[in-house]
Amino acid sequence: MTIQQERSRLLTVADYQALAQQRIEPVYYDFFAGAAQDEITARANESALRELCLLPRILRGSDTRQSSVSLFGSTASMPILLSPTAFHKLAHPDGELATARAAAAADTIMIVSLASTVAVEDIAAAARAAAPGRDPALWLQLYLQPDLEFSEAIVRRGEAAGVRALVITVDSPVFGHRERDDANDFHDLPAGLCCENMRDGKTGQVRQIAMSSELSWKHIDWLRGITSLPVLLKGVLHPHDARIALDHGVDGLLVSNHGGRQLDTVPATITALPEIIDAVGGRMPVILDGGIRRGTDVIKALALGASAVGVGRPVIWGLAADGEAGVRGVLELLRAEFDHALALCGAASPADLTPDLVRHY
Ligand SMILES: Cc1cc2nc3c(=O)[nH]c(=O)nc-3n(C[C@H](O)[C@H](O)[C@H](O)COP(=O)(O)O)c2cc1C
């Protein structure tokens, strides 16, 4: 089949996933698709979204809709962001450069992973070149490294590259236990690839990412003190932690369970969201990721109080299926599905999406 024929059959995120599975090494497919232990949470993310019903409003009369959102000084043309995911060069040789170009062309925010296989500076340059004159928004995800001097060096690299926010992943005091990777004996990048953001500026050596169970709110205070960039915490599920985050001057939260890749059997993110929204009480934006595969999933998350959603695996499926065009395809597909569902819900913009539109029957 020609690529054109293949493209015309890519109608859903699931179609991209099926093609991605054909295109990449089974070991890498398992790395991207897999999750912790029994993968209960990973499945729950998707099924909990599907099980919610939408209760649309009628006759509210608007034939113009707008989907853009503004978050921490960054605007996105739709409330669908790219969650940070590691190792894009395992999905496609262009890696994060292709992803960044597609995100910039779609005019949405890419959260660059600390574990990207391209340096943040090069990702930023690719994004800028893909959207001349528009200064596309990149945020940088970090696992705070216990060597704070090194953590600070990464923050400074991000600032110099022009990232507009820092996303600190706090659900990973230790690595998740992914049994598909154990079965495949996959624990590291193949020769020739590395986590470029972990390169030590002094020695030129690439360090291993350290997960640290010593990290505490003191480290968030430290980060707050060294940068004026907005700081978001990613991986918050407990409403009490959401309240503590407010006390520590955190600017935003990402309700996430790491796509089910850390602690298995935690709730689906859509299930955890309402309590977090309640705890935050409108004092900071809350983003959700995990299991978003359809425009209707985006509608449900926004109706329940999220300001935007992130997508992780769908971006990887696009990248593996068709490089930059594939990522763009996935983003445009989700944009179109979201807009269509917005119309069918009788809504003209994300602001019209209210909790009464979602029911659990
Ligand atoms: C292959 C893969 C790699 C990931 N790498 C990171 C990472 O480096 N940093 C991080 O904070 N989250 C990482 N995540 C979690 C995502 O940011 C996001 O929370 C999750 O993928 C959302 O669920 P979804 O894949 O169902 O959309 C990764 C997820 C996947 C699937």
PDB file of N, CA, C and O in Angstrom, residues 193-252:
ATOM      1  N   LEU A 193      22.058   6.564  20.808  1.00  0.00           N
ATOM      2  CA  LEU A 193      21.004   7.466  21.297  1.00  0.00           C
ATOM      3  C   LEU A 193      21.243   7.750  22.774  1.00  0.00           C
ATOM      4  O   LEU A 193      21.717   6.882  23.509  1.00  0.00           O
ATOM      5  N   CYS A 194      20.881   8.955  23.196  1.00  0.00           N
ATOM      6  CA  CYS A 194      20.996   9.270  24.629  1.00  0.00           C
ATOM      7  C   CYS A 194      20.027  10.386  24.993  1.00  0.00           C
ATOM      8  O   CYS A 194      19.413  10.998  24.120  1.00  0.00           O
ATOM      9  N   CYS A 195      19.897  10.621  26.287  1.00  0.00           N
ATOM     10  CA  CYS A 195      19.056  11.718  26.773  1.00  0.00           C
ATOM     11  C   CYS A 195      19.893  12.990  26.719  1.00  0.00           C
ATOM     12  O   CYS A 195      20.675  13.271  27.631  1.00  0.00           O
ATOM     13  N   GLU A 196      19.723  13.731  25.619  1.00  0.00           N
ATOM     14  CA  GLU A 196      20.611  14.875  25.363  1.00  0.00           C
ATOM     15  C   GLU A 196      20.506  15.961  26.425  1.00  0.00           C
ATOM     16  O   GLU A 196      21.457  16.709  26.624  1.00  0.00           O
ATOM     17  N   ASN A 197      19.355  16.042  27.102  1.00  0.00           N
ATOM     18  CA  ASN A 197      19.220  17.082  28.132  1.00  0.00           C
ATOM     19  C   ASN A 197      20.004  16.739  29.395  1.00  0.00           C
ATOM     20  O   ASN A 197      20.105  17.559  30.298  1.00  0.00           O
ATOM     21  N   MET A 198      20.522  15.525  29.444  1.00  0.00           N
ATOM     22  CA  MET A 198      21.291  15.095  30.617  1.00  0.00           C
ATOM     23  C   MET A 198      22.792  15.256  30.381  1.00  0.00           C
ATOM     24  O   MET A 198      23.605  14.768  31.160  1.00  0.00           O
ATOM     25  N   ARG A 199      23.141  15.923  29.292  1.00  0.00           N
ATOM     26  CA  ARG A 199      24.575  16.104  29.022  1.00  0.00           C
ATOM     27  C   ARG A 199      25.142  17.150  29.983  1.00  0.00           C
ATOM     28  O   ARG A 199      24.578  18.219  30.154  1.00  0.00           O
ATOM     29  N   ASP A 200      26.220  16.782  30.621  1.00  0.00           N
ATOM     30  CA  ASP A 200      26.862  17.677  31.586  1.00  0.00           C
ATOM     31  C   ASP A 200      27.665  18.730  30.815  1.00  0.00           C
ATOM     32  O   ASP A 200      28.540  18.369  30.023  1.00  0.00           O
ATOM     33  N   GLY A 201      27.327  20.007  31.051  1.00  0.00           N
ATOM     34  CA  GLY A 201      27.985  21.093  30.318  1.00  0.00           C
ATOM     35  C   GLY A 201      29.487  21.147  30.548  1.00  0.00           C
ATOM     36  O   GLY A 201      30.230  21.592  29.678  1.00  0.00           O
ATOM     37  N   LYS A 202      29.917  20.670  31.719  1.00  0.00           N
ATOM     38  CA  LYS A 202      31.361  20.761  32.028  1.00  0.00           C
ATOM     39  C   LYS A 202      32.138  19.601  31.418  1.00  0.00           C
ATOM     40  O   LYS A 202      33.171  19.790  30.790  1.00  0.00           O
ATOM     41  N   THR A 203      31.607  18.374  31.606  1.00  0.00           N
ATOM     42  CA  THR A 203      32.385  17.199  31.187  1.00  0.00           C
ATOM     43  C   THR A 203      31.986  16.701  29.793  1.00  0.00           C
ATOM     44  O   THR A 203      32.724  15.930  29.185  1.00  0.00           O
ATOM     45  N   GLY A 204      30.796  17.114  29.316  1.00  0.00           N
ATOM     46  CA  GLY A 204      30.300  16.593  28.046  1.00  0.00           C
ATOM     47  C   GLY A 204      29.690  15.204  28.168  1.00  0.00           C
ATOM     48  O   GLY A 204      29.134  14.671  27.206  1.00  0.00           O
ATOM     49  N   GLN A 205      29.798  14.589  29.357  1.00  0.00           N
ATOM     50  CA  GLN A 205      29.253  13.246  29.574  1.00  0.00           C
ATOM     51  C   GLN A 205      27.733  13.316  29.748  1.00  0.00           C
ATOM     52  O   GLN A 205      27.228  14.299  30.287  1.00  0.00           O
ATOM     53  N   VAL A 206      27.046  12.255  29.315  1.00  0.00           N
ATOM     54  CA  VAL A 206      25.604  12.200  29.519  1.00  0.00           C
ATOM     55  C   VAL A 206      25.333  11.411  30.798  1.00  0.00           C
ATOM     56  O   VAL A 206      25.742  10.253  30.919  1.00  0.00           O
ATOM     57  N   ARG A 207      24.633  12.056  31.732  1.00  0.00           N
ATOM     58  CA  ARG A 207      24.336  11.367  32.999  1.00  0.00           C
ATOM     59  C   ARG A 207      23.067  10.532  32.863  1.00  0.00           C
ATOM     60  O   ARG A 207      22.206  10.815  32.033  1.00  0.00           O
ATOM     61  N   GLN A 208      22.945   9.546  33.728  1.00  0.00           N
ATOM     62  CA  GLN A 208      21.691   8.787  33.841  1.00  0.00           C
ATOM     63  C   GLN A 208      20.677   9.664  34.576  1.00  0.00           C
ATOM     64  O   GLN A 208      21.047  10.373  35.509  1.00  0.00           O
ATOM     65  N   ILE A 209      19.401   9.585  34.196  1.00  0.00           N
ATOM     66  CA  ILE A 209      18.374  10.309  34.954  1.00  0.00           C
ATOM     67  C   ILE A 209      18.219   9.617  36.302  1.00  0.00           C
ATOM     68  O   ILE A 209      18.058   8.397  36.368  1.00  0.00           O
ATOM     69  N   ALA A 210      18.301  10.416  37.374  1.00  0.00           N
ATOM     70  CA  ALA A 210      18.125   9.839  38.717  1.00  0.00           C
ATOM     71  C   ALA A 210      16.700  10.109  39.182  1.00  0.00           C
ATOM     72  O   ALA A 210      16.214  11.235  39.092  1.00  0.00           O
ATOM     73  N   MET A 211      16.014   9.055  39.614  1.00  0.00           N
ATOM     74  CA  MET A 211      14.739   9.240  40.304  1.00  0.00           C
ATOM     75  C   MET A 211      15.100   9.287  41.780  1.00  0.00           C
ATOM     76  O   MET A 211      15.896   8.460  42.240  1.00  0.00           O
ATOM     77  N   SER A 212      14.551  10.242  42.516  1.00  0.00           N
ATOM     78  CA  SER A 212      14.971  10.357  43.911  1.00  0.00           C
ATOM     79  C   SER A 212      13.788  10.368  44.858  1.00  0.00           C
ATOM     80  O   SER A 212      12.886  11.204  44.739  1.00  0.00           O
ATOM     81  N   SER A 213      13.805   9.431  45.813  1.00  0.00           N
ATOM     82  CA  SER A 213      12.724   9.412  46.796  1.00  0.00           C
ATOM     83  C   SER A 213      12.996  10.390  47.941  1.00  0.00           C
ATOM     84  O   SER A 213      12.218  10.472  48.883  1.00  0.00           O
ATOM     85  N   GLU A 214      14.095  11.154  47.841  1.00  0.00           N
ATOM     86  CA  GLU A 214      14.359  12.177  48.862  1.00  0.00           C
ATOM     87  C   GLU A 214      13.662  13.500  48.561  1.00  0.00           C
ATOM     88  O   GLU A 214      13.652  14.404  49.393  1.00  0.00           O
ATOM     89  N   LEU A 215      13.136  13.626  47.345  1.00  0.00           N
ATOM     90  CA  LEU A 215      12.581  14.929  46.961  1.00  0.00           C
ATOM     91  C   LEU A 215      11.397  15.293  47.841  1.00  0.00           C
ATOM     92  O   LEU A 215      10.581  14.429  48.201  1.00  0.00           O
ATOM     93  N   SER A 216      11.311  16.565  48.199  1.00  0.00           N
ATOM     94  CA  SER A 216      10.226  17.012  49.075  1.00  0.00           C
ATOM     95  C   SER A 216       9.810  18.429  48.656  1.00  0.00           C
ATOM     96  O   SER A 216      10.374  19.009  47.721  1.00  0.00           O
ATOM     97  N   TRP A 217       8.851  18.966  49.378  1.00  0.00           N
ATOM     98  CA  TRP A 217       8.365  20.328  49.084  1.00  0.00           C
ATOM     99  C   TRP A 217       9.493  21.340  49.187  1.00  0.00           C
ATOM    100  O   TRP A 217       9.442  22.394  48.552  1.00  0.00           O
ATOM    101  N   LYS A 218      10.524  21.024  49.999  1.00  0.00           N
ATOM    102  CA  LYS A 218      11.677  21.937  50.113  1.00  0.00           C
ATOM    103  C   LYS A 218      12.325  22.148  48.738  1.00  0.00           C
ATOM    104  O   LYS A 218      12.798  23.231  48.427  1.00  0.00           O
ATOM    105  N   HIS A 219      12.347  21.081  47.946  1.00  0.00           N
ATOM    106  CA  HIS A 219      12.962  21.188  46.625  1.00  0.00           C
ATOM    107  C   HIS A 219      12.106  22.049  45.687  1.00  0.00           C
ATOM    108  O   HIS A 219      12.629  22.727  44.812  1.00  0.00           O
ATOM    109  N   ILE A 220      10.786  21.984  45.877  1.00  0.00           N
ATOM    110  CA  ILE A 220       9.903  22.838  45.069  1.00  0.00           C
ATOM    111  C   ILE A 220      10.137  24.299  45.464  1.00  0.00           C
ATOM    112  O   ILE A 220      10.215  25.184  44.606  1.00  0.00           O
ATOM    113  N   ASP A 221      10.290  24.540  46.775  1.00  0.00           N
ATOM    114  CA  ASP A 221      10.600  25.905  47.236  1.00  0.00           C
ATOM    115  C   ASP A 221      11.927  26.381  46.632  1.00  0.00           C
ATOM    116  O   ASP A 221      12.052  27.527  46.201  1.00  0.00           O
ATOM    117  N   TRP A 222      12.898  25.473  46.630  1.00  0.00           N
ATOM    118  CA  TRP A 222      14.206  25.813  46.053  1.00  0.00           C
ATOM    119  C   TRP A 222      14.038  26.224  44.579  1.00  0.00           C
ATOM    120  O   TRP A 222      14.562  27.254  44.144  1.00  0.00           O
ATOM    121  N   LEU A 223      13.284  25.425  43.831  1.00  0.00           N
ATOM    122  CA  LEU A 223      13.083  25.705  42.405  1.00  0.00           C
ATOM    123  C   LEU A 223      12.385  27.051  42.227  1.00  0.00           C
ATOM    124  O   LEU A 223      12.772  27.855  41.373  1.00  0.00           O
ATOM    125  N   ARG A 224      11.344  27.247  43.048  1.00  0.00           N
ATOM    126  CA  ARG A 224      10.590  28.520  43.007  1.00  0.00           C
ATOM    127  C   ARG A 224      11.540  29.703  43.169  1.00  0.00           C
ATOM    128  O   ARG A 224      11.363  30.745  42.546  1.00  0.00           O
ATOM    129  N   GLY A 225      12.554  29.496  44.023  1.00  0.00           N
ATOM    130  CA  GLY A 225      13.495  30.578  44.331  1.00  0.00           C
ATOM    131  C   GLY A 225      14.520  30.836  43.239  1.00  0.00           C
ATOM    132  O   GLY A 225      15.138  31.898  43.221  1.00  0.00           O
ATOM    133  N   ILE A 226      14.736  29.872  42.343  1.00  0.00           N
ATOM    134  CA  ILE A 226      15.814  30.097  41.354  1.00  0.00           C
ATOM    135  C   ILE A 226      15.292  30.480  39.970  1.00  0.00           C
ATOM    136  O   ILE A 226      16.082  30.761  39.075  1.00  0.00           O
ATOM    137  N   THR A 227      13.967  30.428  39.765  1.00  0.00           N
ATOM    138  CA  THR A 227      13.460  30.745  38.428  1.00  0.00           C
ATOM    139  C   THR A 227      12.180  31.562  38.511  1.00  0.00           C
ATOM    140  O   THR A 227      11.396  31.400  39.454  1.00  0.00           O
ATOM    141  N   SER A 228      11.989  32.404  37.522  1.00  0.00           N
ATOM    142  CA  SER A 228      10.724  33.137  37.481  1.00  0.00           C
ATOM    143  C   SER A 228       9.746  32.486  36.504  1.00  0.00           C
ATOM    144  O   SER A 228       8.637  32.980  36.295  1.00  0.00           O
ATOM    145  N   LEU A 229      10.142  31.367  35.889  1.00  0.00           N
ATOM    146  CA  LEU A 229       9.204  30.668  35.002  1.00  0.00           C
ATOM    147  C   LEU A 229       8.054  30.080  35.816  1.00  0.00           C
ATOM    148  O   LEU A 229       8.252  29.680  36.973  1.00  0.00           O
ATOM    149  N   PRO A 230       6.849  29.975  35.222  1.00  0.00           N
ATOM    150  CA  PRO A 230       5.767  29.263  35.910  1.00  0.00           C
ATOM    151  C   PRO A 230       6.183  27.825  36.198  1.00  0.00           C
ATOM    152  O   PRO A 230       6.856  27.190  35.381  1.00  0.00           O
ATOM    153  N   VAL A 231       5.812  27.330  37.380  1.00  0.00           N
ATOM    154  CA  VAL A 231       6.147  25.957  37.781  1.00  0.00           C
ATOM    155  C   VAL A 231       4.853  25.165  37.934  1.00  0.00           C
ATOM    156  O   VAL A 231       3.949  25.556  38.677  1.00  0.00           O
ATOM    157  N   LEU A 232       4.768  24.043  37.201  1.00  0.00           N
ATOM    158  CA  LEU A 232       3.620  23.134  37.329  1.00  0.00           C
ATOM    159  C   LEU A 232       4.107  21.834  37.946  1.00  0.00           C
ATOM    160  O   LEU A 232       5.242  21.413  37.702  1.00  0.00           O
ATOM    161  N   LEU A 233       3.234  21.185  38.709  1.00  0.00           N
ATOM    162  CA  LEU A 233       3.555  19.851  39.211  1.00  0.00           C
ATOM    163  C   LEU A 233       2.746  18.835  38.415  1.00  0.00           C
ATOM    164  O   LEU A 233       1.530  18.973  38.267  1.00  0.00           O
ATOM    165  N   LYS A 234       3.433  17.800  37.930  1.00  0.00           N
ATOM    166  CA  LYS A 234       2.782  16.761  37.120  1.00  0.00           C
ATOM    167  C   LYS A 234       2.769  15.447  37.902  1.00  0.00           C
ATOM    168  O   LYS A 234       3.830  14.986  38.342  1.00  0.00           O
ATOM    169  N   GLY A 235       1.557  14.887  38.031  1.00  0.00           N
ATOM    170  CA  GLY A 235       1.458  13.608  38.731  1.00  0.00           C
ATOM    171  C   GLY A 235       0.760  13.760  40.070  1.00  0.00           C
ATOM    172  O   GLY A 235       0.956  12.945  40.971  1.00  0.00           O
ATOM    173  N   VAL A 236      -0.062  14.795  40.185  1.00  0.00           N
ATOM    174  CA  VAL A 236      -0.795  15.025  41.439  1.00  0.00           C
ATOM    175  C   VAL A 236      -2.131  14.288  41.339  1.00  0.00           C
ATOM    176  O   VAL A 236      -2.870  14.439  40.373  1.00  0.00           O
ATOM    177  N   LEU A 237      -2.437  13.493  42.363  1.00  0.00           N
ATOM    178  CA  LEU A 237      -3.702  12.748  42.387  1.00  0.00           C
ATOM    179  C   LEU A 237      -4.480  12.997  43.686  1.00  0.00           C
ATOM    180  O   LEU A 237      -5.698  12.871  43.717  1.00  0.00           O
ATOM    181  N   HIS A 238      -3.760  13.312  44.763  1.00  0.00           N
ATOM    182  CA  HIS A 238      -4.413  13.470  46.069  1.00  0.00           C
ATOM    183  C   HIS A 238      -4.811  14.937  46.272  1.00  0.00           C
ATOM    184  O   HIS A 238      -3.958  15.829  46.123  1.00  0.00           O
ATOM    185  N   PRO A 239      -6.075  15.197  46.640  1.00  0.00           N
ATOM    186  CA  PRO A 239      -6.494  16.598  46.776  1.00  0.00           C
ATOM    187  C   PRO A 239      -5.702  17.365  47.841  1.00  0.00           C
ATOM    188  O   PRO A 239      -5.497  18.574  47.716  1.00  0.00           O
ATOM    189  N   HIS A 240      -5.230  16.652  48.864  1.00  0.00           N
ATOM    190  CA  HIS A 240      -4.459  17.349  49.890  1.00  0.00           C
ATOM    191  C   HIS A 240      -3.155  17.904  49.301  1.00  0.00           C
ATOM    192  O   HIS A 240      -2.727  19.019  49.636  1.00  0.00           O
ATOM    193  N   ASP A 241      -2.528  17.132  48.414  1.00  0.00           N
ATOM    194  CA  ASP A 241      -1.301  17.618  47.765  1.00  0.00           C
ATOM    195  C   ASP A 241      -1.583  18.844  46.894  1.00  0.00           C
ATOM    196  O   ASP A 241      -0.732  19.730  46.767  1.00  0.00           O
ATOM    197  N   ALA A 242      -2.772  18.879  46.296  1.00  0.00           N
ATOM    198  CA  ALA A 242      -3.132  20.046  45.476  1.00  0.00           C
ATOM    199  C   ALA A 242      -3.172  21.298  46.354  1.00  0.00           C
ATOM    200  O   ALA A 242      -2.696  22.367  45.967  1.00  0.00           O
ATOM    201  N   ARG A 243      -3.704  21.151  47.578  1.00  0.00           N
ATOM    202  CA  ARG A 243      -3.767  22.305  48.505  1.00  0.00           C
ATOM    203  C   ARG A 243      -2.361  22.707  48.952  1.00  0.00           C
ATOM    204  O   ARG A 243      -2.033  23.885  49.021  1.00  0.00           O
ATOM    205  N   ILE A 244      -1.517  21.713  49.245  1.00  0.00           N
ATOM    206  CA  ILE A 244      -0.145  22.033  49.666  1.00  0.00           C
ATOM    207  C   ILE A 244       0.582  22.773  48.528  1.00  0.00           C
ATOM    208  O   ILE A 244       1.325  23.727  48.765  1.00  0.00           O
ATOM    209  N   ALA A 245       0.334  22.329  47.304  1.00  0.00           N
ATOM    210  CA  ALA A 245       0.995  22.973  46.151  1.00  0.00           C
ATOM    211  C   ALA A 245       0.660  24.460  46.110  1.00  0.00           C
ATOM    212  O   ALA A 245       1.530  25.300  45.818  1.00  0.00           O
ATOM    213  N   LEU A 246      -0.578  24.793  46.419  1.00  0.00           N
ATOM    214  CA  LEU A 246      -0.979  26.212  46.436  1.00  0.00           C
ATOM    215  C   LEU A 246      -0.150  26.980  47.464  1.00  0.00           C
ATOM    216  O   LEU A 246       0.326  28.084  47.195  1.00  0.00           O
ATOM    217  N   ASP A 247       0.066  26.365  48.624  1.00  0.00           N
ATOM    218  CA  ASP A 247       0.842  27.028  49.683  1.00  0.00           C
ATOM    219  C   ASP A 247       2.299  27.235  49.291  1.00  0.00           C
ATOM    220  O   ASP A 247       2.992  28.058  49.876  1.00  0.00           O
ATOM    221  N   HIS A 248       2.779  26.435  48.336  1.00  0.00           N
ATOM    222  CA  HIS A 248       4.189  26.532  47.941  1.00  0.00           C
ATOM    223  C   HIS A 248       4.383  27.353  46.663  1.00  0.00           C
ATOM    224  O   HIS A 248       5.441  27.281  46.039  1.00  0.00           O
ATOM    225  N   GLY A 249       3.353  28.087  46.289  1.00  0.00           N
ATOM    226  CA  GLY A 249       3.498  29.004  45.157  1.00  0.00           C
ATOM    227  C   GLY A 249       3.584  28.316  43.804  1.00  0.00           C
ATOM    228  O   GLY A 249       4.085  28.902  42.835  1.00  0.00           O
ATOM    229  N   VAL A 250       3.099  27.068  43.742  1.00  0.00           N
ATOM    230  CA  VAL A 250       3.069  26.366  42.448  1.00  0.00           C
ATOM    231  C   VAL A 250       2.019  27.051  41.563  1.00  0.00           C
ATOM    232  O   VAL A 250       0.987  27.507  42.051  1.00  0.00           O
ATOM    233  N   ASP A 251       2.291  27.138  40.251  1.00  0.00           N
ATOM    234  CA  ASP A 251       1.399  27.885  39.360  1.00  0.00           C
ATOM    235  C   ASP A 251       0.306  27.044  38.727  1.00  0.00           C
ATOM    236  O   ASP A 251      -0.698  27.584  38.272  1.00  0.00           O
ATOM    237  N   GLY A 252       0.525  25.721  38.644  1.00  0.00           N
ATOM    238  CA  GLY A 252      -0.488  24.890  37.989  1.00  0.00           C
ATOM    239  C   GLY A 252      -0.231  23.426  38.265  1.00  0.00           C
ATOM    240  O   GLY A 252       0.862  23.042  38.702  1.00  0.00           O
TER     241      GLY A 252
END
